[in-house]
Amino acid sequence: MMVVFYLLNMKKKLLEETPRTTTKEYSFFADVYDVVRQVPKGRVTSYGAIANFLGTKLSARMVGWAMNAAHNARPKVPAQRVVNRNGMLTGKHHFETETKMEELLKNDGIVVKNDTIVDFKIKFWDPAKELGL
DNA sequence: GCATTGACGAAGG
DNA sequence: CCCTTCGCCAATG
């Protein structure tokens, strides 16, 4: 009984760590993580920009969903560098604490005011532009 | 199976 | 400007 319980938990954990779409052979999640890991310290990008870069321009929501599972991804994903198109920290509630995301950004050298990134346009890092198409 | 739900974003009023 | 609607699609009940 204990063994079964243990194995079920293990399977669940593995699935969380390596999420993948059911309809496509590649992992959309993994692609998202790879892009986010390219974001330089001190710069930020948006869900839509990542979606656009991956070719699924209209599926920014899926990027957000991917970030939801990013906690278990390795190597680590700097999730704090992904904000919405207006530079707002809409995902802050999904971090360990209410202020964690802002603290991480501050550590990156980014100024946050009213849950919004100061000079967002200057800090913005577009994968399609920086990594090429 | 079907309806609902999002860490989104564009478009229209 | 602010608000609503809609497209998007995996996950969940």
mmCIF file of N, CA, C and O (backbone and C1' of nucleotides) in Angstrom, chain A residues 28 31-32 35-36 39 44-64 81-86 120 123-133, chain B residues 8-10:
data_model
loop_
_atom_site.group_PDB
_atom_site.id
_atom_site.type_symbol
_atom_site.label_atom_id
_atom_site.label_comp_id
_atom_site.label_asym_id
_atom_site.label_seq_id
_atom_site.Cartn_x
_atom_site.Cartn_y
_atom_site.Cartn_z
ATOM 1 N N PHE A 28 5.615 22.214 -25.717
ATOM 2 C CA PHE A 28 5.425 23.658 -25.784
ATOM 3 C C PHE A 28 6.001 24.309 -24.532
ATOM 4 O O PHE A 28 6.641 25.352 -24.588
ATOM 5 N N ASP A 31 9.749 24.634 -24.674
ATOM 6 C CA ASP A 31 10.136 25.715 -25.574
ATOM 7 C C ASP A 31 10.024 27.062 -24.869
ATOM 8 O O ASP A 31 10.896 27.918 -24.994
ATOM 9 N N VAL A 32 8.937 27.218 -24.143
ATOM 10 C CA VAL A 32 8.730 28.466 -23.406
ATOM 11 C C VAL A 32 9.859 28.671 -22.401
ATOM 12 O O VAL A 32 10.446 29.752 -22.323
ATOM 13 N N VAL A 35 13.126 29.805 -23.945
ATOM 14 C CA VAL A 35 13.134 31.222 -24.317
ATOM 15 C C VAL A 35 13.329 32.102 -23.092
ATOM 16 O O VAL A 35 14.155 33.013 -23.089
ATOM 17 N N VAL A 36 12.584 31.797 -22.037
ATOM 18 C CA VAL A 36 12.667 32.605 -20.821
ATOM 19 C C VAL A 36 14.081 32.591 -20.244
ATOM 20 O O VAL A 36 14.568 33.595 -19.735
ATOM 21 N N VAL A 39 16.402 35.299 -21.516
ATOM 22 C CA VAL A 39 16.202 36.706 -21.140
ATOM 23 C C VAL A 39 17.340 37.143 -20.223
ATOM 24 O O VAL A 39 17.536 36.560 -19.167
ATOM 25 N N VAL A 44 13.335 42.345 -19.435
ATOM 26 C CA VAL A 44 12.093 41.586 -19.255
ATOM 27 C C VAL A 44 11.418 41.364 -20.609
ATOM 28 O O VAL A 44 11.718 42.049 -21.579
ATOM 29 N N THR A 45 10.517 40.432 -20.657
ATOM 30 C CA THR A 45 9.752 40.186 -21.877
ATOM 31 C C THR A 45 8.294 39.935 -21.496
ATOM 32 O O THR A 45 7.944 39.981 -20.338
ATOM 33 N N SER A 46 7.486 39.666 -22.494
ATOM 34 C CA SER A 46 6.057 39.484 -22.210
ATOM 35 C C SER A 46 5.567 38.125 -22.704
ATOM 36 O O SER A 46 6.227 37.479 -23.519
ATOM 37 N N TYR A 47 4.416 37.718 -22.206
ATOM 38 C CA TYR A 47 3.824 36.436 -22.591
ATOM 39 C C TYR A 47 3.586 36.416 -24.100
ATOM 40 O O TYR A 47 3.899 35.438 -24.783
ATOM 41 N N GLY A 48 3.031 37.512 -24.596
ATOM 42 C CA GLY A 48 2.705 37.597 -26.012
ATOM 43 C C GLY A 48 3.945 37.525 -26.887
ATOM 44 O O GLY A 48 3.925 36.901 -27.946
ATOM 45 N N ALA A 49 5.025 38.159 -26.444
ATOM 46 C CA ALA A 49 6.267 38.166 -27.222
ATOM 47 C C ALA A 49 6.814 36.755 -27.360
ATOM 48 O O ALA A 49 7.301 36.361 -28.417
ATOM 49 N N ILE A 50 6.728 35.993 -26.285
ATOM 50 C CA ILE A 50 7.199 34.609 -26.299
ATOM 51 C C ILE A 50 6.328 33.769 -27.227
ATOM 52 O O ILE A 50 6.827 33.005 -28.052
ATOM 53 N N ALA A 51 5.021 33.950 -27.098
ATOM 54 C CA ALA A 51 4.089 33.212 -27.949
ATOM 55 C C ALA A 51 4.362 33.528 -29.413
ATOM 56 O O ALA A 51 4.408 32.635 -30.253
ATOM 57 N N ASN A 52 4.583 34.785 -29.692
ATOM 58 C CA ASN A 52 4.861 35.223 -31.050
ATOM 59 C C ASN A 52 6.128 34.571 -31.587
ATOM 60 O O ASN A 52 6.174 34.086 -32.717
ATOM 61 N N PHE A 53 7.144 34.541 -30.747
ATOM 62 C CA PHE A 53 8.421 33.952 -31.142
ATOM 63 C C PHE A 53 8.281 32.464 -31.437
ATOM 64 O O PHE A 53 8.931 31.930 -32.340
ATOM 65 N N LEU A 54 7.444 31.795 -30.683
ATOM 66 C CA LEU A 54 7.256 30.354 -30.871
ATOM 67 C C LEU A 54 6.296 30.035 -32.006
ATOM 68 O O LEU A 54 6.010 28.874 -32.284
ATOM 69 N N GLY A 55 5.778 31.088 -32.638
ATOM 70 C CA GLY A 55 4.912 30.868 -33.780
ATOM 71 C C GLY A 55 3.436 30.804 -33.467
ATOM 72 O O GLY A 55 2.599 30.874 -34.345
ATOM 73 N N THR A 56 3.101 30.659 -32.188
ATOM 74 C CA THR A 56 1.698 30.611 -31.807
ATOM 75 C C THR A 56 1.308 31.976 -31.260
ATOM 76 O O THR A 56 1.035 32.151 -30.084
ATOM 77 N N LYS A 57 1.332 32.909 -32.149
ATOM 78 C CA LYS A 57 1.090 34.314 -31.850
ATOM 79 C C LYS A 57 -0.157 34.566 -30.996
ATOM 80 O O LYS A 57 -0.170 35.447 -30.161
ATOM 81 N N LEU A 58 -1.189 33.799 -31.268
ATOM 82 C CA LEU A 58 -2.465 34.048 -30.597
ATOM 83 C C LEU A 58 -2.648 33.258 -29.309
ATOM 84 O O LEU A 58 -3.717 33.257 -28.734
ATOM 85 N N SER A 59 -1.623 32.581 -28.876
ATOM 86 C CA SER A 59 -1.771 31.732 -27.696
ATOM 87 C C SER A 59 -0.945 32.186 -26.506
ATOM 88 O O SER A 59 -0.314 31.386 -25.829
ATOM 89 N N ALA A 60 -0.983 33.479 -26.265
ATOM 90 C CA ALA A 60 -0.236 34.024 -25.130
ATOM 91 C C ALA A 60 -0.704 33.403 -23.821
ATOM 92 O O ALA A 60 0.070 33.236 -22.881
ATOM 93 N N ARG A 61 -1.961 33.025 -23.768
ATOM 94 C CA ARG A 61 -2.500 32.432 -22.537
ATOM 95 C C ARG A 61 -1.807 31.126 -22.217
ATOM 96 O O ARG A 61 -1.647 30.765 -21.060
ATOM 97 N N MET A 62 -1.411 30.410 -23.237
ATOM 98 C CA MET A 62 -0.722 29.139 -23.021
ATOM 99 C C MET A 62 0.651 29.369 -22.405
ATOM 100 O O MET A 62 1.134 28.553 -21.626
ATOM 101 N N VAL A 63 1.269 30.494 -22.770
ATOM 102 C CA VAL A 63 2.559 30.823 -22.180
ATOM 103 C C VAL A 63 2.372 31.050 -20.687
ATOM 104 O O VAL A 63 3.161 30.575 -19.874
ATOM 105 N N GLY A 64 1.322 31.741 -20.356
ATOM 106 C CA GLY A 64 1.006 31.978 -18.946
ATOM 107 C C GLY A 64 0.766 30.661 -18.234
ATOM 108 O O GLY A 64 1.230 30.447 -17.115
ATOM 109 N N ARG A 81 10.978 37.549 -14.973
ATOM 110 C CA ARG A 81 11.274 38.397 -16.131
ATOM 111 C C ARG A 81 10.186 38.343 -17.193
ATOM 112 O O ARG A 81 10.340 38.888 -18.281
ATOM 113 N N VAL A 82 9.091 37.674 -16.884
ATOM 114 C CA VAL A 82 7.976 37.622 -17.824
ATOM 115 C C VAL A 82 6.778 38.345 -17.227
ATOM 116 O O VAL A 82 6.272 37.954 -16.174
ATOM 117 N N VAL A 83 6.352 39.407 -17.892
ATOM 118 C CA VAL A 83 5.216 40.193 -17.425
ATOM 119 C C VAL A 83 4.222 40.352 -18.568
ATOM 120 O O VAL A 83 4.463 39.854 -19.661
ATOM 121 N N ASN A 84 3.138 41.040 -18.335
ATOM 122 C CA ASN A 84 2.179 41.188 -19.424
ATOM 123 C C ASN A 84 2.603 42.338 -20.334
ATOM 124 O O ASN A 84 3.614 42.982 -20.121
ATOM 125 N N ARG A 85 1.825 42.602 -21.362
ATOM 126 C CA ARG A 85 2.271 43.540 -22.415
ATOM 127 C C ARG A 85 2.418 44.962 -21.919
ATOM 128 O O ARG A 85 3.013 45.801 -22.586
ATOM 129 N N ASN A 86 1.842 45.274 -20.760
ATOM 130 C CA ASN A 86 1.950 46.627 -20.225
ATOM 131 C C ASN A 86 3.040 46.740 -19.170
ATOM 132 O O ASN A 86 3.201 47.780 -18.553
ATOM 133 N N PHE A 120 9.500 50.323 -18.903
ATOM 134 C CA PHE A 120 9.251 49.004 -19.497
ATOM 135 C C PHE A 120 9.710 48.924 -20.952
ATOM 136 O O PHE A 120 10.319 47.935 -21.368
ATOM 137 N N LYS A 123 13.412 48.429 -21.024
ATOM 138 C CA LYS A 123 13.820 47.141 -20.461
ATOM 139 C C LYS A 123 13.323 45.961 -21.300
ATOM 140 O O LYS A 123 13.805 44.851 -21.159
ATOM 141 N N PHE A 124 12.338 46.219 -22.130
ATOM 142 C CA PHE A 124 11.709 45.145 -22.893
ATOM 143 C C PHE A 124 12.699 44.416 -23.804
ATOM 144 O O PHE A 124 13.482 45.025 -24.516
ATOM 145 N N TRP A 125 12.607 43.094 -23.750
ATOM 146 C CA TRP A 125 13.497 42.235 -24.538
ATOM 147 C C TRP A 125 12.627 41.343 -25.410
ATOM 148 O O TRP A 125 11.933 40.467 -24.893
ATOM 149 N N ASP A 126 12.670 41.577 -26.705
ATOM 150 C CA ASP A 126 11.832 40.820 -27.629
ATOM 151 C C ASP A 126 12.623 39.656 -28.235
ATOM 152 O O ASP A 126 13.561 39.875 -28.989
ATOM 153 N N PRO A 127 12.256 38.419 -27.899
ATOM 154 C CA PRO A 127 12.971 37.245 -28.404
ATOM 155 C C PRO A 127 13.012 37.196 -29.929
ATOM 156 O O PRO A 127 14.026 36.814 -30.519
ATOM 157 N N ALA A 128 11.928 37.588 -30.576
ATOM 158 C CA ALA A 128 11.881 37.564 -32.040
ATOM 159 C C ALA A 128 12.918 38.505 -32.636
ATOM 160 O O ALA A 128 13.493 38.245 -33.688
ATOM 161 N N LYS A 129 13.179 39.603 -31.930
ATOM 162 C CA LYS A 129 14.134 40.591 -32.421
ATOM 163 C C LYS A 129 15.567 40.245 -32.004
ATOM 164 O O LYS A 129 16.505 40.342 -32.785
ATOM 165 N N GLU A 130 15.711 39.777 -30.766
ATOM 166 C CA GLU A 130 17.043 39.503 -30.211
ATOM 167 C C GLU A 130 17.611 38.164 -30.675
ATOM 168 O O GLU A 130 18.807 38.031 -30.889
ATOM 169 N N LEU A 131 16.748 37.176 -30.810
ATOM 170 C CA LEU A 131 17.206 35.847 -31.201
ATOM 171 C C LEU A 131 17.040 35.595 -32.694
ATOM 172 O O LEU A 131 17.550 34.621 -33.231
ATOM 173 N N GLY A 132 16.330 36.496 -33.353
ATOM 174 C CA GLY A 132 16.101 36.329 -34.778
ATOM 175 C C GLY A 132 14.902 35.449 -35.048
ATOM 176 O O GLY A 132 14.422 34.743 -34.154
ATOM 177 N N LEU A 133 14.413 35.491 -36.262
ATOM 178 C CA LEU A 133 13.237 34.703 -36.597
ATOM 179 C C LEU A 133 13.664 33.392 -37.253
ATOM 180 O O LEU A 133 13.053 32.402 -37.118
ATOM 181 P P DC B 8 -2.524 36.893 -17.619
ATOM 182 O "O5'" DC B 8 -2.296 36.360 -19.100
ATOM 183 C "C5'" DC B 8 -1.016 36.182 -19.632
ATOM 184 C "C4'" DC B 8 -1.039 36.547 -21.088
ATOM 185 C "C3'" DC B 8 -1.020 38.053 -21.355
ATOM 186 O "O3'" DC B 8 -0.094 38.319 -22.392
ATOM 187 C "C1'" DC B 8 -2.881 37.085 -22.383
ATOM 188 P P DG B 9 0.201 39.817 -22.868
ATOM 189 O "O5'" DG B 9 -0.856 40.004 -24.042
ATOM 190 C "C5'" DG B 9 -0.779 39.134 -25.149
ATOM 191 C "C4'" DG B 9 -1.738 39.599 -26.217
ATOM 192 C "C3'" DG B 9 -1.751 41.122 -26.417
ATOM 193 O "O3'" DG B 9 -1.922 41.367 -27.807
ATOM 194 C "C1'" DG B 9 -3.907 40.396 -25.920
ATOM 195 P P DA B 10 -1.550 42.789 -28.445
ATOM 196 O "O5'" DA B 10 -2.687 42.943 -29.555
ATOM 197 C "C5'" DA B 10 -2.999 41.815 -30.365
ATOM 198 C "C4'" DA B 10 -4.433 41.941 -30.828
ATOM 199 C "C3'" DA B 10 -4.771 43.335 -31.343
ATOM 200 O "O3'" DA B 10 -5.408 43.218 -32.610
ATOM 201 C "C1'" DA B 10 -6.335 42.660 -29.694
#
